[in-house]
């Protein structure tokens, strides 16, 4: 429960933001832009069967009592038993926390934080998708704080909803073992959740939250249901495109006065571009196969698992922008939509679906800022990852339309719902969706074009139907 003071501060900030027409400042805007970028990510280890090494890693990190975060479905799998055996073989004591909510909320985060604070663990392991890994990150952050559970939950939450205070304490070692091919959370210092009071997603972002190690074991994604593979893959798709088309790092402002103040998401840069484009090539080639052939195409599932990590390194430093910023209201205001293949007892629009549903409209809108990059993306998708130059001779003015049409065909081929209407929204919901997008400055300010509330409303309107 929020204190009266915290609630008043949140609502006043929210109201102040609503009163402005600009959702992000003009890049530069009289404030000195940045001149540098830095690359950081978790150590990652990739290979079939690599989870068998978990016990060794924890021993090498001097962990003796750990918390294992997972969900009820993963806990029943044989691969999870294999993981636990690796802990037993090295005499690592552990407690399992599986009360994970798919698409976490501030309430579910707080429950996990309470568990972590009471356990006095010296290490953490997260086995699952982004919901599990993000919950584990938040639990580690607060339990490692000198004040523990007494820390105000909003202290580290991104502004304007939270205070966005810098993290100055040392977190415990954390090893992430992703079981979906989508979020890339094993490489990033970001934890996303639904802030229930405002019906909007927000998050906590700080470099210190990056897992110490990500164990990328493709054997763990072979049994993903088809629509879980699809929606996870859509997240990879948008991570790659958004980070590649984000405002360049040297146009992002303000310039930090101290390098420790440089944000986690810094804008596109020459190194993140490499990871984002390679991830995009893999998505173009392997995602349709990973969905259609379900568990029979081992290569496609393996390559999508690797693509998720590559995109995570790319967007974990460059950032994402409008698709993700707009998605938080879409998934946060869900009423009745129940995604196929998700064993939940509550309505849910999976994160990847909420992100990709606006992609055609968003990239048609942002194309004038960097048309060559949008044409490169269109070329890669149209050629299944084989070419970046197929459309480069086309008029730059047509870049947005070309990419939007190719995205619609790509999404139609893998049976994505026909727009926001299919997810239960109508035009009357647009004001609420815009309102939920406005606080997402952490990502929307990285869009390559300055945009207004009216622009956001049009993007939602243009996403009501895809085909």
C-alpha positions as MATLAB code, in Angstrom:
seq = 'XXXXXXXXXXXXXXXXXXXXXXXXXXXXXXXXXXXXXXXXXXXXXXXXXXXXXXXXXXXXXXXXXXXXXXXXXXXXXXXXXXXXXXXXXXXXXXXXXXXXXXXXXXXXXXXXXXXXXXXXXXXXXXXXXXXXXXXXXXXXXXXXXXXXXXXXXXXXXXXXXXXXXXXXXXXXXXXXXXXXXXXXXXXXXXXXXXXXXXXXXXXXXXXXXXXXXXXXXXXXXXXXXXXXXXXXXXXXXXXXXXXXXXXXXXXXXXXXXXXXXXXXXXXXXXXXXXXXXXXXXXXXXXXXXXXXXXXXXXXXXXXXXXXXXXXXXXXXXXXXXXXXXXXXXXXXXXXXXXXXXXXXXXXXXXXXXXXXXXXXXXXXXXXXXXXXXXXXXXXXXXXXXXXXXXXXXXXXXXXXXXXXXXXXXXXXXXXXXXXXXXXXXXXXXXXXXXXXXXXXXXXXXXXXXXXXXXXXXXXXXXXXXXX';
ca = [
       0.000    0.000    0.000;
       1.313    3.439   -0.909;
       1.681    6.002    1.826;
      -0.493    9.109    1.543;
       2.574   11.166    0.673;
       3.756    8.701   -1.970;
       0.305    8.492   -3.502;
       0.005   12.270   -3.668;
       3.422   12.582   -5.257;
       2.644    9.937   -7.874;
      -0.679   11.462   -8.821;
       0.700   15.015   -8.934;
       3.537   13.923  -11.181;
       1.100   12.078  -13.380;
      -1.104   15.126  -13.653;
       1.810   17.404  -14.424;
       2.889   15.207  -17.278;
      -0.611   15.093  -18.713;
      -0.642   18.864  -18.960;
       2.217   18.937  -21.422;
       1.725   18.353  -25.108;
       5.271   17.139  -25.691;
       5.959   13.548  -24.708;
       9.672   13.966  -25.234;
      11.942   16.949  -25.759;
      13.475   17.773  -29.090;
      16.774   15.947  -29.234;
      19.406   18.488  -28.322;
      16.857   21.099  -27.242;
      19.466   23.573  -26.052;
      20.822   21.016  -23.573;
      24.192   19.519  -24.394;
      23.805   16.074  -25.919;
      25.971   13.146  -24.914;
      29.308   12.499  -26.585;
      30.016    8.945  -25.403;
      28.375    5.584  -24.918;
      29.364    2.581  -22.906;
      28.636   -1.100  -23.390;
      27.792   -3.357  -20.476;
      26.045   -6.681  -20.200;
      26.017   -9.791  -18.092;
      28.479  -12.549  -18.776;
      26.619  -15.133  -20.847;
      27.363  -18.781  -21.544;
      25.589  -20.575  -24.381;
      25.350  -24.276  -25.118;
      23.064  -27.312  -24.908;
      23.162  -28.782  -21.401;
      25.009  -25.804  -19.919;
      22.669  -25.698  -16.887;
      24.615  -28.666  -15.534;
      27.383  -26.191  -14.723;
      25.218  -24.092  -12.402;
      26.477  -25.728   -9.224;
      30.085  -25.037  -10.188;
      29.276  -21.387  -10.870;
      27.612  -20.855   -7.506;
      30.490  -22.573   -5.743;
      32.932  -20.303   -7.578;
      30.888  -17.293   -6.460;
      31.131  -18.516   -2.841;
      27.360  -18.914   -2.559;
      26.188  -21.342    0.119;
      22.483  -20.550    0.504;
      20.543  -19.356   -2.520;
      17.015  -18.533   -3.556;
      15.810  -20.267   -6.704;
      13.074  -18.256   -8.430;
      10.908  -20.106  -10.945;
       7.249  -20.671  -11.778;
       4.972  -23.625  -11.137;
       5.116  -24.888  -14.727;
       8.908  -24.810  -14.989;
       9.208  -26.485  -11.599;
       7.510  -29.597  -12.992;
       9.922  -30.055  -15.908;
      12.720  -32.630  -15.977;
      15.168  -29.901  -16.955;
      14.467  -28.199  -13.629;
      15.277  -31.429  -11.790;
      18.582  -31.535  -13.666;
      19.321  -28.005  -12.541;
      18.602  -28.853   -8.902;
      20.884  -31.895   -9.104;
      23.732  -29.610  -10.110;
      23.139  -27.691   -6.866;
      22.949  -30.849   -4.769;
      26.167  -32.152   -6.293;
      27.999  -29.079   -4.986;
      26.179  -29.038   -1.620;
      24.486  -25.713   -2.361;
      21.553  -25.114   -0.012;
      18.516  -23.560   -1.636;
      14.917  -22.508   -1.174;
      12.492  -22.375   -4.089;
      10.142  -19.462   -4.708;
       7.552  -20.193   -7.401;
       4.816  -17.681   -6.580;
       5.555  -15.771   -9.778;
       2.871  -13.861  -11.590;
       3.026  -13.894  -15.383;
       3.344  -10.179  -16.174;
       4.338   -9.180  -12.607;
       2.718   -6.397  -10.603;
       3.996   -4.185   -7.816;
       2.089   -6.491   -5.446;
       3.774   -9.654   -6.744;
       7.180   -7.922   -6.635;
       6.610   -6.972   -2.992;
       5.690  -10.558   -2.095;
       8.918  -11.792   -3.653;
      10.911   -9.071   -1.914;
       9.459  -10.167    1.436;
      10.527  -13.754    0.773;
      14.038  -12.662   -0.168;
      14.436  -10.399    2.854;
      13.379  -13.128    5.243;
      15.647  -15.755    3.678;
      18.996  -13.982    4.108;
      20.334  -15.516    0.898;
      23.838  -14.974   -0.421;
      22.884  -15.634   -4.039;
      19.973  -15.890   -6.448;
      19.060  -18.083   -9.407;
      16.174  -17.222  -11.758;
      14.858  -20.052  -13.958;
      12.092  -18.968  -16.311;
      10.957  -16.252  -18.659;
      11.150  -12.509  -18.225;
       8.537  -12.470  -15.457;
      10.633  -14.796  -13.314;
      13.953  -13.097  -14.028;
      12.584   -9.590  -13.463;
      10.953  -10.635  -10.182;
      14.234  -12.143   -9.021;
      16.146   -8.979   -9.908;
      13.773   -6.827   -7.860;
      13.946   -9.207   -4.897;
      17.747   -9.147   -4.988;
      17.811   -5.355   -5.236;
      15.690   -4.747   -2.140;
      16.907   -7.680   -0.048;
      20.518   -6.596   -0.598;
      19.735   -3.046    0.532;
      20.884   -2.101    4.035;
      17.265   -1.243    4.850;
      15.876   -4.406    3.265;
      12.096   -4.620    3.155;
      11.815   -1.256    4.925;
      13.077    0.487    1.784;
      10.337    2.515    0.118;
       9.278    0.464   -2.909;
       9.167    3.583   -5.096;
      12.745    4.594   -4.295;
      14.228    2.782   -7.292;
      11.196    2.763   -9.598;
      11.604    4.808  -12.776;
      10.319    8.391  -12.609;
       7.817    9.941  -12.807;
       6.012    7.121  -10.988;
       8.977    6.447   -8.714;
      11.934    8.405   -7.413;
      14.539    6.737   -9.652;
      17.215    6.911   -6.961;
      20.659    5.587   -7.885;
      21.555    2.167   -6.504;
      24.573    2.547   -4.246;
      24.661   -0.831   -2.498;
      26.167   -4.106   -3.705;
      23.716   -6.761   -4.883;
      24.173  -10.471   -4.285;
      25.309  -12.679   -7.197;
      22.448  -13.590   -9.517;
      22.441  -16.242  -12.251;
      19.637  -16.106  -14.830;
      18.563  -19.206  -16.743;
      16.032  -18.114  -19.404;
      13.436  -20.660  -20.535;
      11.829  -18.480  -23.203;
      13.388  -16.905  -26.277;
      12.269  -13.347  -25.949;
      12.982  -10.904  -23.163;
      16.777  -10.974  -23.079;
      16.365  -10.188  -19.374;
      19.406  -12.328  -18.584;
      21.577   -9.542  -20.039;
      19.863   -6.372  -18.796;
      19.533   -4.330  -15.632;
      15.798   -3.794  -16.080;
      12.801   -5.250  -14.222;
       9.320   -4.438  -15.568;
       6.019   -4.672  -13.685;
       2.405   -3.468  -13.737;
       1.785   -0.596  -11.341;
      -1.767   -1.603  -10.546;
      -3.001    1.694   -9.120;
      -2.322    3.533  -12.374;
      -3.032    0.617  -14.750;
       0.325    1.142  -16.408;
       3.594   -0.681  -16.618;
       6.801    0.807  -15.339;
      10.042   -0.639  -14.077;
      13.339   -0.390  -12.280;
      16.471    0.122  -14.359;
      20.042    0.144  -13.109;
      23.268   -1.502  -14.231;
      23.745   -3.115  -10.824;
      20.693   -5.303  -11.470;
      22.256   -7.103  -14.422;
      22.586  -10.807  -13.638;
      26.116  -11.882  -12.837;
      25.781  -14.689  -15.378;
      23.233  -15.806  -17.943;
      23.157  -19.525  -18.731;
      21.640  -19.849  -22.195;
      20.697  -23.504  -22.606;
      18.721  -24.175  -25.825;
      17.440  -27.467  -24.393;
      15.181  -25.397  -22.129;
      13.194  -23.778  -24.950;
      12.386  -26.853  -27.020;
       9.100  -27.496  -25.174;
       7.701  -23.953  -25.342;
       4.086  -23.940  -26.617;
       3.679  -22.392  -30.064;
       2.101  -19.098  -28.978;
       4.595  -18.635  -26.165;
       7.356  -19.038  -28.747;
       5.549  -16.556  -30.993;
       4.949  -13.847  -28.408;
       8.453  -14.225  -26.986;
       9.857  -13.915  -30.490;
       7.873  -10.749  -31.174;
       9.658   -9.164  -28.234;
      13.006  -10.041  -29.848;
      11.797   -8.569  -33.146;
      10.875   -5.249  -31.560;
      13.958   -5.137  -29.341;
      16.084   -5.385  -32.470;
      14.197   -2.841  -34.587;
      13.606   -0.292  -31.843;
      17.211   -0.304  -30.648;
      18.489    0.010  -34.234;
      16.161    2.949  -34.964;
      16.508    4.694  -31.582;
      17.906    8.202  -31.426;
      21.719    8.065  -31.833;
      23.631    8.198  -28.565;
      25.301   11.511  -29.510;
      21.914   13.153  -30.044;
      20.485   12.045  -26.714;
      20.372   14.697  -24.012;
      21.156   15.760  -21.397;
      24.836   14.914  -21.182;
      25.575   13.453  -17.732;
      27.712   15.492  -15.389;
      29.082   12.265  -13.910;
      29.446    9.035  -15.934;
      27.589    7.124  -13.240;
      24.512    9.166  -14.233;
      24.599    7.964  -17.848;
      21.320    6.055  -18.315;
      21.090    2.350  -18.945;
      19.405    3.101  -22.282;
      21.729    5.435  -24.180;
      20.512    5.449  -27.782;
      21.692    3.553  -30.841;
      25.439    3.220  -31.192;
      27.896    1.359  -33.424;
      28.276   -1.616  -31.068;
      24.615   -2.122  -30.191;
      23.807   -1.888  -33.920;
      25.832   -5.040  -34.570;
      23.938   -7.083  -31.969;
      20.540   -5.706  -32.996;
      20.986   -6.411  -36.701;
      22.271   -9.937  -36.133;
      19.322  -10.655  -33.852;
      16.972   -9.299  -36.524;
      18.476  -11.593  -39.159;
      17.858  -14.593  -36.915;
      14.278  -13.545  -36.208;
      13.549  -13.118  -39.914;
      14.933  -16.555  -40.694;
      13.947  -18.653  -37.702;
      10.909  -17.221  -35.881;
       8.276  -18.462  -38.383;
       9.880  -21.910  -38.264;
      10.034  -21.912  -34.470;
       6.290  -21.185  -34.348;
       4.994  -23.414  -37.153;
       7.075  -26.485  -36.413;
       6.672  -26.012  -32.686;
       8.947  -28.483  -30.893;
      10.205  -30.316  -34.002;
      12.598  -27.675  -35.283;
      15.469  -27.826  -32.819;
      17.618  -25.501  -34.917;
      15.002  -22.759  -35.081;
      14.313  -22.864  -31.337;
      18.054  -22.830  -30.603;
      18.747  -19.889  -32.893;
      15.843  -17.889  -31.456;
      17.206  -18.498  -27.955;
      20.542  -17.080  -29.061;
      18.818  -14.196  -30.904;
      17.007  -13.234  -27.707;
      20.319  -12.822  -25.903;
      21.883  -10.916  -28.805;
      18.943   -8.516  -28.939;
      19.166   -8.169  -25.165;
      22.754   -6.965  -25.437;
      21.740   -4.542  -28.184;
      18.672   -2.979  -26.591;
      20.076   -3.330  -23.079;
      22.515   -0.563  -24.000;
      20.763    1.325  -26.803;
      17.230    1.108  -25.452;
      13.821    0.715  -27.051;
      11.253    3.379  -27.831;
       7.622    3.711  -28.925;
       6.492    0.105  -29.390;
       7.580   -0.672  -25.857;
       6.405    2.627  -24.400;
       2.939    2.143  -25.891;
       2.789   -1.529  -24.940;
       2.661   -0.865  -21.221;
      -0.824    0.604  -21.391;
      -2.001   -2.183  -23.696;
      -0.988   -4.990  -21.371;
      -1.735   -2.972  -18.233;
      -5.383   -2.282  -19.135;
      -6.331   -5.780  -20.295;
      -9.926   -6.755  -19.509;
     -10.905  -10.158  -20.883;
      -8.265  -11.216  -23.414;
      -6.792  -14.580  -22.516;
      -3.729  -15.536  -24.527;
      -3.551  -19.065  -25.845;
      -0.967  -21.414  -24.285;
      -0.555  -19.295  -21.142;
      -1.669  -21.181  -17.997;
      -2.873  -18.195  -15.997;
      -6.023  -17.565  -13.980;
      -6.273  -13.927  -15.042;
      -6.718  -12.097  -18.364;
      -3.380  -11.459  -20.012;
      -1.950   -9.831  -23.103;
       1.609  -11.191  -23.253;
       4.299   -8.555  -23.375;
       5.608   -9.499  -26.826;
       2.114   -9.320  -28.316;
       1.414   -5.937  -26.718;
       4.671   -4.636  -28.198;
       4.363   -5.929  -31.753;
       0.714   -4.978  -32.244;
       1.693   -1.315  -32.824;
       4.896   -2.008  -34.780;
       3.571   -1.305  -38.313;
       2.096    2.047  -37.268;
       5.099    3.024  -35.149;
       7.769    2.364  -37.757;
       5.771    4.037  -40.487;
       5.732    7.089  -38.200;
       9.442    7.026  -37.228;
      10.827    6.290  -40.716;
      11.393    9.940  -41.747;
      13.979   10.302  -38.952;
      16.290    7.594  -40.345;
      14.804    6.160  -43.568;
      17.931    4.206  -44.513;
      17.735    2.205  -41.301;
      14.053    1.485  -41.802;
      14.764    0.302  -45.360;
      17.546   -1.942  -44.034;
      15.125   -3.505  -41.567;
      12.559   -4.025  -44.346;
      15.223   -5.678  -46.517;
      16.241   -8.109  -43.781;
      12.661   -9.125  -43.003;
      11.716   -9.502  -46.667;
      14.728  -11.699  -47.477;
      14.657  -13.879  -44.339;
      17.833  -12.294  -43.087;
      19.834  -12.629  -46.292;
      20.102   -8.988  -47.400;
      20.231   -5.479  -45.965;
      20.082   -3.817  -49.367;
      16.943   -5.083  -51.124;
      15.074   -1.802  -50.635;
      17.935    0.661  -50.276;
      17.418    1.968  -53.826;
      13.785    2.869  -53.035;
      12.751    6.419  -52.248;
      13.429    7.408  -48.653;
       9.935    8.891  -48.556;
       8.512    5.386  -49.006;
      10.549    3.804  -46.182;
       7.748    3.883  -43.637;
       5.123    2.398  -45.935;
       7.498   -0.305  -47.153;
       8.462   -1.424  -43.653;
       4.873   -1.239  -42.355;
       3.607   -3.441  -45.213;
       6.384   -6.003  -44.700;
       5.711   -6.124  -40.968;
       1.988   -6.686  -41.570;
       2.752   -9.579  -43.916;
       5.249  -11.054  -41.459;
       2.716  -10.836  -38.617;
      -0.118  -12.196  -40.740;
       1.986  -15.200  -41.730;
       2.439  -16.135  -38.058;
      -1.214  -15.517  -37.131;
      -0.985  -12.398  -34.990;
      -4.352  -11.064  -33.812;
      -5.813   -8.402  -36.096;
      -4.930   -5.318  -34.114;
      -6.008   -3.793  -30.831;
      -9.659   -4.484  -31.584;
      -8.920   -8.215  -31.457;
      -7.385   -7.689  -28.022;
     -10.585   -6.072  -26.742;
      -9.927   -2.358  -27.315;
     -11.967    0.267  -29.145;
     -11.302    3.877  -30.125;
     -12.926    4.978  -26.859;
      -9.968    3.404  -25.016;
      -7.370    5.518  -26.808;
      -7.260    8.346  -24.208;
      -6.530    5.805  -21.456;
      -3.844    4.140  -23.585;
      -2.202    7.489  -24.278;
      -2.368    8.363  -20.587;
      -0.586    5.119  -19.716;
       2.132    5.836  -22.295;
       2.963    9.344  -21.102;
       4.955    8.293  -17.991;
       7.229    6.005  -20.009;
       9.892    8.682  -20.535;
      12.673    6.172  -20.006;
      11.877    4.664  -23.415;
       9.693    7.104  -25.342;
      12.370    9.809  -25.187;
      14.566    7.507  -27.264;
      12.209    7.658  -30.239;
      14.002    9.241  -33.212;
      11.165   11.730  -33.675;
       9.661   14.154  -31.202;
       6.016   13.235  -30.691;
       2.925   14.676  -29.068;
      -0.059   13.159  -27.327;
      -1.974   13.609  -30.586;
       0.683   11.570  -32.402;
       0.334    8.777  -29.847;
      -3.444    8.809  -30.232;
      -3.094    8.431  -34.006;
      -0.641    5.547  -33.581;
      -3.096    3.711  -31.341;
      -5.917    4.465  -33.781;
      -3.845    3.145  -36.693;
      -3.177   -0.035  -34.705;
      -6.809   -0.919  -34.087;
      -6.698   -3.075  -37.237;
      -3.565   -4.535  -38.731;
      -4.764   -6.147  -41.930;
];
